[in-house]
């Protein structure tokens, strides 16, 4: 009965069935916060990306020697915190034909879950060449990035031992300064790869690289730096061809370049953050400008709500003092859940004499007068933070057990709905880190699974996670 008396700043959620509603109520009783991931939004975002690259390959810019552009859903880091398998399946439902993970383990998990090679190519790109499970990857038809001599030798040896040719994507460093062969090392790399190709242990499927600053298309220096990376990439491709390698595919574009640079889509693009409904950098605009919808809503149920007098210190360090009599509410998520401590709030009254002012992370709170934004007031603690409600709870109709929303799709300013970009701004980071930091005390619950996935895919998911 308690549930009926509380207000909620989220939803109403469109449960697929009474089982979904039961799962939801169970999650509310077991955990103080929940991440609701809309699989229909993930699918729609992928459909949007597929249509963007489809437009670029049919616009006449496509090279007749190369195939139309495919899209890889980048699902590394547990699909940017959204859940590896549900997100991968939604990406495939939206038309992705490739999946990408950083770690071999994640790629193998996708294959073990039954995503076969007939359904999706999977590329993985980060490992140490002495310990990675190369033979298992080769046997599981997982494409492997190679950007070092140690890597070439380790993959070739594993391929020889299992008697199957490994599909490799040669990573080149076009200016990012992270993985991949440098121009200086490239002739030797090509010669080595050629040798292994002739022995039948390796097949060079692709040549690829990663962009450093494509997410700032309004900064002339960064545009020039990306142009330079593209030129260097083309030189690597030409050198590979001259050296006798004939990769079918070239790929360079992350989300930013998928959205902004159709001329470098090549045969494959690798969007990550766009799948989850965000633009890479707020300077590019908002997700809606690109036809994308944020897929995750993070909500929590209020613990203690109480009245405090003027000048009351809030949380560790007294960085926030109430400016008048008010009510506070405890939100039971903290830095141990991935709520950034840098999104703490400080007002001019607090800060132990330092008088620093910093607006804490925003939270949508439902009141009897409609939604309002409150902010983290004082420091984020390990398990919780406090919000100054800016008025008395009894006047606002706010009480313990109410559901508040830390971020969601961002349905317009009038609805006072923050997004992960707003949290990123407060925490001085990027939306990517806001999602990937969310830890497993916050269950991921999936909305619209039945509408988005086929029956065989639905069966692969934890039934308790479906709403
Ligand atoms: C993470 C990653 C991507 C996706 O980047 P977004 O900015 O999220 O689109 C693409 N390629 C590589 C190599 C990556 O590591």
CSV table of C-alpha atoms and ligand atoms in Angstrom, one decimal:
chain,number,residue,atom,x,y,z
A,1,UNK,CA,0.0,0.0,0.0
A,2,UNK,CA,2.9,2.2,0.7
A,3,UNK,CA,3.7,2.5,-3.0
A,4,UNK,CA,0.4,4.2,-3.7
A,5,UNK,CA,1.3,7.1,-1.4
A,6,UNK,CA,4.6,7.9,-3.0
A,7,UNK,CA,5.3,10.2,-5.9
A,8,UNK,CA,7.5,9.3,-8.7
A,9,UNK,CA,9.6,11.4,-11.1
A,10,UNK,CA,10.0,8.5,-13.5
A,11,UNK,CA,7.9,6.5,-15.8
A,12,UNK,CA,5.1,5.5,-15.8
A,13,UNK,CA,6.8,2.4,-17.1
A,14,UNK,CA,5.1,0.5,-19.9
A,15,UNK,CA,5.4,-3.1,-18.5
A,16,UNK,CA,5.1,-5.9,-21.1
A,17,UNK,CA,3.2,-8.1,-18.7
A,18,UNK,CA,2.3,-8.6,-15.0
A,19,UNK,CA,5.6,-10.5,-14.7
A,20,UNK,CA,7.4,-7.3,-15.7
A,21,UNK,CA,5.6,-5.4,-13.1
A,22,UNK,CA,6.4,-8.0,-10.4
A,23,UNK,CA,10.1,-7.9,-11.4
A,24,UNK,CA,10.0,-4.1,-11.0
A,25,UNK,CA,8.4,-4.2,-7.6
A,26,UNK,CA,10.9,-6.9,-6.5
A,27,UNK,CA,13.8,-4.7,-7.7
A,28,UNK,CA,12.4,-1.8,-5.7
A,29,UNK,CA,12.3,-3.8,-2.6
A,30,UNK,CA,15.8,-5.3,-3.0
A,31,UNK,CA,17.7,-2.3,-4.2
A,32,UNK,CA,17.5,1.4,-3.4
A,33,UNK,CA,18.1,2.4,-7.1
A,34,UNK,CA,17.5,1.0,-10.5
A,35,UNK,CA,18.8,1.6,-14.0
A,36,UNK,CA,16.0,1.1,-16.5
A,37,UNK,CA,17.3,0.5,-20.0
A,38,UNK,CA,14.9,0.8,-23.0
A,39,UNK,CA,15.8,-1.8,-25.5
A,40,UNK,CA,13.5,-0.3,-28.1
A,41,UNK,CA,15.6,2.9,-27.8
A,42,UNK,CA,18.8,1.0,-28.3
A,43,UNK,CA,17.3,-0.7,-31.4
A,44,UNK,CA,16.0,2.6,-32.8
A,45,UNK,CA,19.4,4.2,-32.3
A,46,UNK,CA,21.0,1.4,-34.2
A,47,UNK,CA,18.4,1.7,-37.0
A,48,UNK,CA,19.2,5.4,-37.2
A,49,UNK,CA,23.0,4.7,-37.4
A,50,UNK,CA,22.4,2.1,-40.1
A,51,UNK,CA,20.3,4.6,-42.1
A,52,UNK,CA,23.0,7.3,-41.8
A,53,UNK,CA,25.7,5.0,-43.2
A,54,UNK,CA,23.4,3.6,-45.8
A,55,UNK,CA,22.8,7.1,-47.0
A,56,UNK,CA,26.6,7.7,-47.3
A,57,UNK,CA,27.2,4.5,-49.2
A,58,UNK,CA,24.4,5.1,-51.7
A,59,UNK,CA,25.4,8.8,-52.3
A,60,UNK,CA,27.9,7.9,-54.9
A,61,UNK,CA,30.9,8.5,-52.6
A,62,UNK,CA,31.3,4.7,-52.2
A,63,UNK,CA,34.3,3.2,-53.8
A,64,UNK,CA,33.2,0.6,-56.4
A,65,UNK,CA,36.0,-1.7,-55.2
A,66,UNK,CA,34.5,-1.9,-51.8
A,67,UNK,CA,31.3,-3.1,-50.3
A,68,UNK,CA,28.6,-0.9,-48.7
A,69,UNK,CA,29.1,0.3,-45.2
A,70,UNK,CA,28.3,-2.0,-42.3
A,71,UNK,CA,27.8,-0.9,-38.7
A,72,UNK,CA,29.4,-2.3,-35.6
A,73,UNK,CA,27.7,-1.9,-32.3
A,74,UNK,CA,30.5,-1.2,-29.8
A,75,UNK,CA,29.5,-3.1,-26.7
A,76,UNK,CA,32.7,-3.0,-24.7
A,77,UNK,CA,32.7,-2.4,-20.9
A,78,UNK,CA,29.4,-4.2,-20.4
A,79,UNK,CA,27.8,-2.2,-23.3
A,80,UNK,CA,28.9,1.1,-21.6
A,81,UNK,CA,27.2,-0.1,-18.4
A,82,UNK,CA,23.9,-0.9,-20.1
A,83,UNK,CA,24.4,-4.7,-20.0
A,84,UNK,CA,26.4,-6.6,-22.6
A,85,UNK,CA,24.0,-9.2,-23.9
A,86,UNK,CA,20.7,-7.3,-23.9
A,87,UNK,CA,22.4,-4.3,-25.6
A,88,UNK,CA,24.2,-6.5,-28.2
A,89,UNK,CA,20.9,-8.2,-29.1
A,90,UNK,CA,19.1,-4.9,-29.4
A,91,UNK,CA,21.9,-3.6,-31.6
A,92,UNK,CA,21.5,-6.7,-33.9
A,93,UNK,CA,17.8,-6.2,-34.0
A,94,UNK,CA,18.5,-2.6,-35.2
A,95,UNK,CA,20.6,-3.8,-38.1
A,96,UNK,CA,24.1,-4.0,-36.8
A,97,UNK,CA,26.1,-6.8,-38.4
A,98,UNK,CA,29.2,-6.4,-36.3
A,99,UNK,CA,29.8,-6.2,-32.5
A,100,UNK,CA,32.9,-4.9,-31.0
A,101,UNK,CA,34.4,-5.4,-27.5
A,102,UNK,CA,37.7,-4.4,-26.0
A,103,UNK,CA,38.3,-7.6,-24.1
A,104,UNK,CA,38.4,-11.1,-25.4
A,105,UNK,CA,36.3,-12.3,-22.5
A,106,UNK,CA,33.3,-10.1,-23.6
A,107,UNK,CA,33.6,-11.3,-27.2
A,108,UNK,CA,33.6,-15.0,-26.0
A,109,UNK,CA,30.6,-14.3,-23.8
A,110,UNK,CA,28.6,-13.1,-26.8
A,111,UNK,CA,29.5,-16.3,-28.8
A,112,UNK,CA,28.7,-18.5,-25.7
A,113,UNK,CA,25.3,-16.8,-25.5
A,114,UNK,CA,24.6,-18.1,-28.9
A,115,UNK,CA,25.3,-15.1,-31.2
A,116,UNK,CA,26.9,-17.2,-34.0
A,117,UNK,CA,29.2,-16.2,-36.8
A,118,UNK,CA,26.3,-16.5,-39.2
A,119,UNK,CA,24.6,-13.6,-37.4
A,120,UNK,CA,27.4,-11.2,-36.5
A,121,UNK,CA,31.0,-10.6,-36.9
A,122,UNK,CA,32.7,-9.9,-33.6
A,123,UNK,CA,35.9,-7.9,-33.3
A,124,UNK,CA,38.0,-7.6,-30.1
A,125,UNK,CA,41.0,-5.4,-29.7
A,126,UNK,CA,42.7,-5.3,-26.3
A,127,UNK,CA,44.8,-8.0,-24.8
A,128,UNK,CA,48.3,-8.9,-23.9
A,129,UNK,CA,49.8,-11.2,-26.5
A,130,UNK,CA,51.2,-13.6,-23.9
A,131,UNK,CA,48.1,-14.7,-22.2
A,132,UNK,CA,45.0,-14.0,-24.3
A,133,UNK,CA,42.8,-17.0,-25.3
A,134,UNK,CA,43.7,-16.7,-29.0
A,135,UNK,CA,42.9,-20.3,-29.9
A,136,UNK,CA,39.5,-20.1,-28.3
A,137,UNK,CA,38.8,-16.9,-30.1
A,138,UNK,CA,39.9,-18.3,-33.5
A,139,UNK,CA,37.7,-21.4,-33.0
A,140,UNK,CA,34.8,-19.1,-32.0
A,141,UNK,CA,35.2,-17.1,-35.2
A,142,UNK,CA,36.1,-13.9,-33.4
A,143,UNK,CA,38.1,-11.4,-35.4
A,144,UNK,CA,41.2,-10.2,-33.6
A,145,UNK,CA,42.9,-6.8,-33.8
A,146,UNK,CA,46.7,-6.9,-34.2
A,147,UNK,CA,48.9,-3.9,-33.7
A,148,UNK,CA,52.2,-5.4,-32.4
A,149,UNK,CA,54.8,-7.9,-33.5
A,150,UNK,CA,54.3,-9.9,-30.4
A,151,UNK,CA,50.6,-10.0,-31.2
A,152,UNK,CA,51.2,-11.3,-34.8
A,153,UNK,CA,53.4,-14.1,-33.5
A,154,UNK,CA,51.0,-15.1,-30.7
A,155,UNK,CA,47.9,-15.2,-33.0
A,156,UNK,CA,49.8,-17.1,-35.8
A,157,UNK,CA,51.1,-19.7,-33.3
A,158,UNK,CA,47.6,-20.2,-31.9
A,159,UNK,CA,46.1,-20.5,-35.4
A,160,UNK,CA,48.7,-23.1,-36.3
A,161,UNK,CA,48.0,-25.0,-33.1
A,162,UNK,CA,44.2,-25.2,-33.8
A,163,UNK,CA,44.6,-25.6,-37.5
A,164,UNK,CA,42.3,-22.7,-38.4
A,165,UNK,CA,43.2,-19.4,-40.1
A,166,UNK,CA,42.7,-16.4,-37.8
A,167,UNK,CA,40.9,-13.3,-39.1
A,168,UNK,CA,42.9,-10.2,-38.1
A,169,UNK,CA,42.3,-6.5,-38.4
A,170,UNK,CA,45.6,-4.6,-38.6
A,171,UNK,CA,45.6,-1.6,-36.3
A,172,UNK,CA,47.6,1.4,-37.3
A,173,UNK,CA,48.5,4.4,-35.3
A,174,UNK,CA,47.4,7.4,-37.4
A,175,UNK,CA,48.1,9.9,-34.6
A,176,UNK,CA,46.1,8.7,-31.6
A,177,UNK,CA,49.3,7.4,-29.9
A,178,UNK,CA,47.7,4.4,-28.3
A,179,UNK,CA,47.6,1.0,-30.0
A,180,UNK,CA,48.7,0.0,-33.5
A,181,UNK,CA,51.8,0.0,-35.8
A,182,UNK,CA,53.6,3.2,-36.4
A,183,UNK,CA,54.5,4.3,-39.9
A,184,UNK,CA,58.1,3.4,-39.1
A,185,UNK,CA,57.3,-0.2,-38.1
A,186,UNK,CA,54.7,-0.8,-40.8
A,187,UNK,CA,56.9,-2.3,-43.6
A,188,UNK,CA,58.2,-4.9,-41.3
A,189,UNK,CA,54.7,-5.6,-40.0
A,190,UNK,CA,53.3,-6.0,-43.6
A,191,UNK,CA,56.1,-8.4,-44.5
A,192,UNK,CA,55.4,-10.5,-41.4
A,193,UNK,CA,51.7,-10.5,-42.0
A,194,UNK,CA,52.2,-11.5,-45.7
A,195,UNK,CA,54.4,-14.4,-44.6
A,196,UNK,CA,51.8,-15.7,-42.2
A,197,UNK,CA,49.0,-15.2,-44.8
A,198,UNK,CA,51.0,-17.4,-47.2
A,199,UNK,CA,51.4,-20.0,-44.5
A,200,UNK,CA,47.6,-20.0,-44.0
A,201,UNK,CA,47.6,-19.0,-40.4
A,202,UNK,CA,46.4,-15.4,-40.7
A,203,UNK,CA,44.0,-13.6,-43.0
A,204,UNK,CA,44.1,-9.8,-43.0
A,205,UNK,CA,40.5,-8.9,-43.2
A,206,UNK,CA,40.8,-5.2,-42.4
A,207,UNK,CA,43.0,-2.3,-41.7
A,208,UNK,CA,41.8,0.1,-39.1
A,209,UNK,CA,42.6,3.0,-36.8
A,210,UNK,CA,41.0,5.3,-34.1
A,211,UNK,CA,40.3,9.0,-34.1
A,212,UNK,CA,41.4,11.3,-31.3
A,213,UNK,CA,39.4,14.5,-31.7
A,214,UNK,CA,36.5,13.9,-34.1
A,215,UNK,CA,34.1,14.8,-31.3
A,216,UNK,CA,35.0,18.6,-31.6
A,217,UNK,CA,33.9,19.4,-35.1
A,218,UNK,CA,33.7,23.2,-34.2
A,219,UNK,CA,37.4,23.4,-33.3
A,220,UNK,CA,39.5,24.2,-36.4
A,221,UNK,CA,42.6,22.7,-34.9
A,222,UNK,CA,40.8,19.4,-34.2
A,223,UNK,CA,39.3,19.3,-37.6
A,224,UNK,CA,42.8,19.7,-39.1
A,225,UNK,CA,44.1,17.0,-36.7
A,226,UNK,CA,41.3,14.6,-37.9
A,227,UNK,CA,42.0,15.4,-41.5
A,228,UNK,CA,45.7,14.6,-40.9
A,229,UNK,CA,44.7,11.3,-39.3
A,230,UNK,CA,42.6,10.4,-42.4
A,231,UNK,CA,45.6,11.2,-44.7
A,232,UNK,CA,47.9,9.0,-42.6
A,233,UNK,CA,45.3,6.3,-42.7
A,234,UNK,CA,45.1,6.4,-46.5
A,235,UNK,CA,48.9,6.2,-46.7
A,236,UNK,CA,48.9,3.1,-44.5
A,237,UNK,CA,46.2,1.5,-46.7
A,238,UNK,CA,48.2,2.2,-49.8
A,239,UNK,CA,51.4,0.8,-48.3
A,240,UNK,CA,49.5,-2.3,-47.2
A,241,UNK,CA,48.2,-2.8,-50.7
A,242,UNK,CA,51.7,-2.2,-52.2
A,243,UNK,CA,53.1,-4.7,-49.8
A,244,UNK,CA,50.7,-7.4,-51.0
A,245,UNK,CA,47.9,-7.2,-48.3
A,246,UNK,CA,44.4,-6.9,-49.7
A,247,UNK,CA,42.1,-6.2,-46.8
A,248,UNK,CA,38.4,-6.2,-47.7
A,249,UNK,CA,37.6,-3.5,-45.2
A,250,UNK,CA,38.8,-0.3,-43.8
A,251,UNK,CA,37.4,1.3,-40.7
A,252,UNK,CA,38.1,4.5,-38.8
A,253,UNK,CA,34.8,6.1,-37.7
A,254,UNK,CA,33.6,6.2,-34.1
A,255,UNK,CA,30.3,7.8,-33.3
A,256,UNK,CA,31.5,11.4,-34.0
A,257,UNK,CA,32.8,10.5,-37.5
A,258,UNK,CA,29.7,8.3,-38.2
A,259,UNK,CA,27.5,11.3,-37.5
A,260,UNK,CA,29.7,14.1,-39.0
A,261,UNK,CA,32.0,12.7,-41.6
A,262,UNK,CA,30.3,10.5,-44.2
A,263,UNK,CA,33.4,10.6,-46.4
A,264,UNK,CA,35.3,8.3,-43.9
A,265,UNK,CA,32.7,5.7,-43.3
A,266,UNK,CA,34.6,3.2,-45.6
A,267,UNK,CA,33.2,-0.3,-45.3
A,268,UNK,CA,32.5,-0.3,-41.5
A,269,UNK,CA,31.8,2.3,-38.8
A,270,UNK,CA,32.2,1.7,-35.1
A,271,UNK,CA,29.7,3.8,-33.1
A,272,UNK,CA,29.5,3.2,-29.4
A,273,UNK,CA,28.0,6.1,-27.5
A,274,UNK,CA,25.3,6.8,-30.2
A,275,UNK,CA,23.9,3.3,-29.7
A,276,UNK,CA,23.2,4.3,-26.1
A,277,UNK,CA,21.6,7.5,-27.3
A,278,UNK,CA,24.2,10.1,-26.6
A,279,UNK,CA,26.4,12.4,-28.7
A,280,UNK,CA,30.1,12.1,-27.9
A,281,UNK,CA,30.5,15.7,-26.8
A,282,UNK,CA,27.9,18.3,-25.8
A,283,UNK,CA,29.6,20.8,-28.1
A,284,UNK,CA,28.2,18.8,-31.0
A,285,UNK,CA,24.6,19.5,-29.8
A,286,UNK,CA,22.2,17.2,-28.1
A,287,UNK,CA,21.3,13.6,-28.9
A,288,UNK,CA,17.9,14.6,-30.3
A,289,UNK,CA,19.7,16.7,-33.0
A,290,UNK,CA,21.0,13.4,-34.4
A,291,UNK,CA,17.8,11.5,-34.0
A,292,UNK,CA,19.1,9.5,-31.0
A,293,UNK,CA,17.3,8.8,-27.7
A,294,UNK,CA,19.1,8.1,-24.4
A,295,UNK,CA,18.3,4.5,-23.5
A,296,UNK,CA,19.0,4.6,-19.7
A,297,UNK,CA,17.1,6.1,-16.9
A,298,UNK,CA,18.7,6.0,-13.4
A,299,UNK,CA,16.2,6.3,-10.6
A,300,UNK,CA,16.3,5.9,-6.8
A,301,UNK,CA,13.9,5.9,-3.9
A,302,UNK,CA,14.3,8.4,-1.2
A,303,UNK,CA,15.4,7.4,2.3
A,304,UNK,CA,15.2,9.9,5.2
A,305,UNK,CA,13.3,13.1,4.5
A,306,UNK,CA,13.3,15.6,7.3
A,307,UNK,CA,13.2,19.3,8.2
A,308,UNK,CA,16.4,21.1,9.2
A,309,UNK,CA,17.1,24.7,10.5
A,310,UNK,CA,19.0,27.5,8.8
A,311,UNK,CA,22.8,27.0,8.7
A,312,UNK,CA,22.7,23.3,9.1
A,313,UNK,CA,25.8,21.6,7.7
A,314,UNK,CA,25.2,18.9,5.1
A,315,UNK,CA,27.5,15.9,4.8
A,316,UNK,CA,31.3,15.5,5.2
A,317,UNK,CA,33.3,18.6,5.1
A,318,UNK,CA,30.4,21.0,5.7
A,319,UNK,CA,30.7,22.3,2.1
A,320,UNK,CA,27.0,23.1,2.1
A,321,UNK,CA,25.1,24.9,4.7
A,322,UNK,CA,21.3,25.4,4.5
A,323,UNK,CA,20.5,29.0,3.7
A,324,UNK,CA,17.2,28.9,5.6
A,325,UNK,CA,14.9,26.4,7.2
A,326,UNK,CA,14.3,23.7,4.7
A,327,UNK,CA,13.8,19.9,4.2
A,328,UNK,CA,16.5,17.5,3.0
A,329,UNK,CA,16.2,14.1,1.4
A,330,UNK,CA,18.7,11.3,1.4
A,331,UNK,CA,19.2,9.6,-2.0
A,332,UNK,CA,20.6,6.2,-1.3
A,333,UNK,CA,23.3,6.0,-4.0
A,334,UNK,CA,26.9,7.1,-3.5
A,335,UNK,CA,30.4,6.8,-5.0
A,336,UNK,CA,30.4,3.1,-4.3
A,337,UNK,CA,27.6,2.9,-6.8
A,338,UNK,CA,29.4,5.0,-9.3
A,339,UNK,CA,27.9,8.4,-8.4
A,340,UNK,CA,30.9,10.7,-8.9
A,341,UNK,CA,32.2,12.4,-5.8
A,342,UNK,CA,33.1,15.3,-8.1
A,343,UNK,CA,29.4,15.9,-8.6
A,344,UNK,CA,29.2,17.0,-4.9
A,345,UNK,CA,27.5,20.3,-4.2
A,346,UNK,CA,29.0,23.3,-2.3
A,347,UNK,CA,27.4,26.6,-1.6
A,348,UNK,CA,29.0,29.9,-0.6
A,349,UNK,CA,27.9,29.4,3.0
A,350,UNK,CA,29.8,26.1,3.4
A,351,UNK,CA,33.3,25.0,2.5
A,352,UNK,CA,34.8,25.6,5.9
A,353,UNK,CA,35.7,29.2,5.1
A,354,UNK,CA,36.8,28.5,1.5
A,355,UNK,CA,33.4,29.6,0.2
A,356,UNK,CA,33.7,27.5,-2.9
A,357,UNK,CA,30.5,27.2,-5.0
A,358,UNK,CA,29.8,24.1,-7.1
A,359,UNK,CA,26.5,23.0,-8.4
A,360,UNK,CA,26.0,19.3,-7.5
A,361,UNK,CA,24.5,16.7,-9.9
A,362,UNK,CA,20.9,17.3,-10.8
A,363,UNK,CA,17.9,15.2,-9.7
A,364,UNK,CA,14.4,15.3,-10.9
A,365,UNK,CA,12.0,15.3,-8.0
A,366,UNK,CA,8.2,15.0,-8.3
A,367,UNK,CA,6.3,17.4,-6.1
A,368,UNK,CA,2.6,18.0,-5.7
A,369,UNK,CA,3.2,21.1,-7.8
A,370,UNK,CA,5.0,19.2,-10.6
A,371,UNK,CA,8.6,18.2,-11.3
A,372,UNK,CA,11.5,20.2,-10.0
A,373,UNK,CA,15.3,19.9,-10.2
A,374,UNK,CA,17.1,19.6,-6.9
A,375,UNK,CA,20.9,19.1,-6.7
A,376,UNK,CA,23.4,17.1,-4.7
A,377,UNK,CA,23.9,19.3,-1.6
A,378,UNK,CA,27.2,18.7,0.2
A,379,UNK,CA,29.6,15.8,-0.5
A,380,UNK,CA,28.6,12.6,-2.2
A,381,UNK,CA,29.3,9.8,0.4
A,382,UNK,CA,30.0,6.1,-0.2
A,383,UNK,CA,26.4,4.9,-0.2
A,384,UNK,CA,24.3,8.1,-0.3
A,385,UNK,CA,24.0,11.8,-0.9
A,386,UNK,CA,21.7,14.5,0.5
A,387,UNK,CA,19.6,17.0,-1.4
A,388,UNK,CA,18.3,20.3,-0.1
A,389,UNK,CA,14.7,20.2,-1.4
A,390,UNK,CA,14.6,24.0,-1.3
A,391,UNK,CA,11.3,24.1,0.7
A,392,UNK,CA,9.4,22.0,3.2
A,393,UNK,CA,8.7,18.4,2.2
A,394,UNK,CA,5.2,18.7,3.6
A,395,UNK,CA,4.4,21.7,1.3
A,396,UNK,CA,6.0,19.9,-1.7
A,397,UNK,CA,4.3,16.6,-1.0
A,398,UNK,CA,7.7,14.8,-1.0
A,399,UNK,CA,8.2,11.9,1.3
A,400,UNK,CA,10.4,8.9,2.0
A,401,UNK,CA,10.0,6.2,-0.7
A,402,UNK,CA,9.4,8.6,-3.5
A,403,UNK,CA,11.1,7.8,-6.7
A,404,UNK,CA,13.5,10.4,-8.0
A,405,UNK,CA,15.3,10.5,-11.4
A,406,UNK,CA,19.0,11.2,-11.6
A,407,UNK,CA,19.0,11.1,-15.4
A,408,UNK,CA,16.8,9.9,-18.2
A,409,UNK,CA,16.0,10.6,-21.9
A,410,UNK,CA,15.9,14.4,-21.2
A,411,UNK,CA,12.4,15.1,-22.4
A,412,UNK,CA,12.8,18.9,-22.6
A,413,UNK,CA,13.5,21.6,-20.1
A,414,UNK,CA,9.9,22.1,-19.2
A,415,UNK,CA,9.9,18.5,-17.8
A,416,UNK,CA,13.0,19.2,-15.8
A,417,UNK,CA,14.6,16.0,-16.8
A,418,UNK,CA,18.4,15.8,-16.5
A,419,UNK,CA,20.6,13.6,-18.8
A,420,UNK,CA,23.9,11.9,-18.2
A,421,UNK,CA,25.5,14.9,-19.9
A,422,UNK,CA,24.2,17.1,-17.0
A,423,UNK,CA,25.9,14.8,-14.5
A,424,UNK,CA,29.0,14.8,-16.6
A,425,UNK,CA,29.1,18.6,-16.6
A,426,UNK,CA,28.7,18.6,-12.8
A,427,UNK,CA,31.4,15.9,-12.3
A,428,UNK,CA,33.7,17.4,-15.0
A,429,UNK,CA,33.7,14.2,-17.0
A,430,UNK,CA,31.9,12.7,-20.0
A,431,UNK,CA,28.7,10.8,-20.3
A,432,UNK,CA,30.7,7.6,-21.1
A,433,UNK,CA,32.1,7.6,-17.6
A,434,UNK,CA,28.8,8.4,-15.9
A,435,UNK,CA,27.3,5.1,-17.4
A,436,UNK,CA,30.4,2.8,-17.1
A,437,UNK,CA,30.9,3.7,-13.5
A,438,UNK,CA,27.5,2.5,-12.4
A,439,UNK,CA,28.1,-0.6,-10.3
A,440,UNK,CA,26.2,-3.8,-9.6
A,441,UNK,CA,24.4,-2.6,-6.6
A,442,UNK,CA,22.2,-0.9,-9.3
A,443,UNK,CA,20.3,-3.6,-11.2
A,444,UNK,CA,19.8,-3.1,-14.9
A,445,UNK,CA,16.1,-3.7,-15.8
A,446,UNK,CA,15.0,-3.9,-19.4
A,447,UNK,CA,12.0,-2.2,-20.9
A,448,UNK,CA,10.4,-3.2,-24.2
A,449,UNK,CA,12.4,-6.5,-24.5
A,450,UNK,CA,9.4,-8.4,-25.8
A,451,UNK,CA,8.7,-5.8,-28.5
A,452,UNK,CA,12.3,-5.5,-29.5
A,453,UNK,CA,13.7,-9.0,-29.5
A,454,UNK,CA,12.6,-12.3,-31.1
A,455,UNK,CA,11.6,-15.2,-28.9
A,456,UNK,CA,14.9,-17.0,-29.2
A,457,UNK,CA,16.8,-13.9,-28.1
A,458,UNK,CA,14.4,-13.1,-25.2
A,459,UNK,CA,15.2,-16.6,-23.8
A,460,UNK,CA,18.9,-15.7,-23.6
A,461,UNK,CA,18.2,-12.9,-21.1
A,462,UNK,CA,17.7,-13.2,-17.3
A,463,UNK,CA,13.9,-13.3,-17.0
A,464,UNK,CA,14.1,-11.4,-13.7
A,465,UNK,CA,15.6,-8.4,-15.5
A,466,UNK,CA,12.7,-7.9,-18.0
A,467,UNK,CA,10.0,-5.4,-17.3
B,1,LIG,C1,35.2,2.9,-27.7
B,1,LIG,C2,35.6,2.7,-29.1
B,1,LIG,C3,34.8,3.1,-30.2
B,1,LIG,C4,33.4,3.8,-30.0
B,1,LIG,O1,33.6,5.1,-29.6
B,1,LIG,P1,32.3,6.1,-29.4
B,1,LIG,O2,32.9,7.4,-29.2
B,1,LIG,O3,31.6,5.6,-28.2
B,1,LIG,O4,31.5,6.0,-30.6
B,1,LIG,C5,35.2,2.9,-31.5
B,1,LIG,N1,36.4,2.3,-31.7
B,1,LIG,C6,37.2,2.0,-30.7
B,1,LIG,C7,38.5,1.4,-31.0
B,1,LIG,C8,36.9,2.2,-29.4
B,1,LIG,O5,37.7,1.8,-28.4
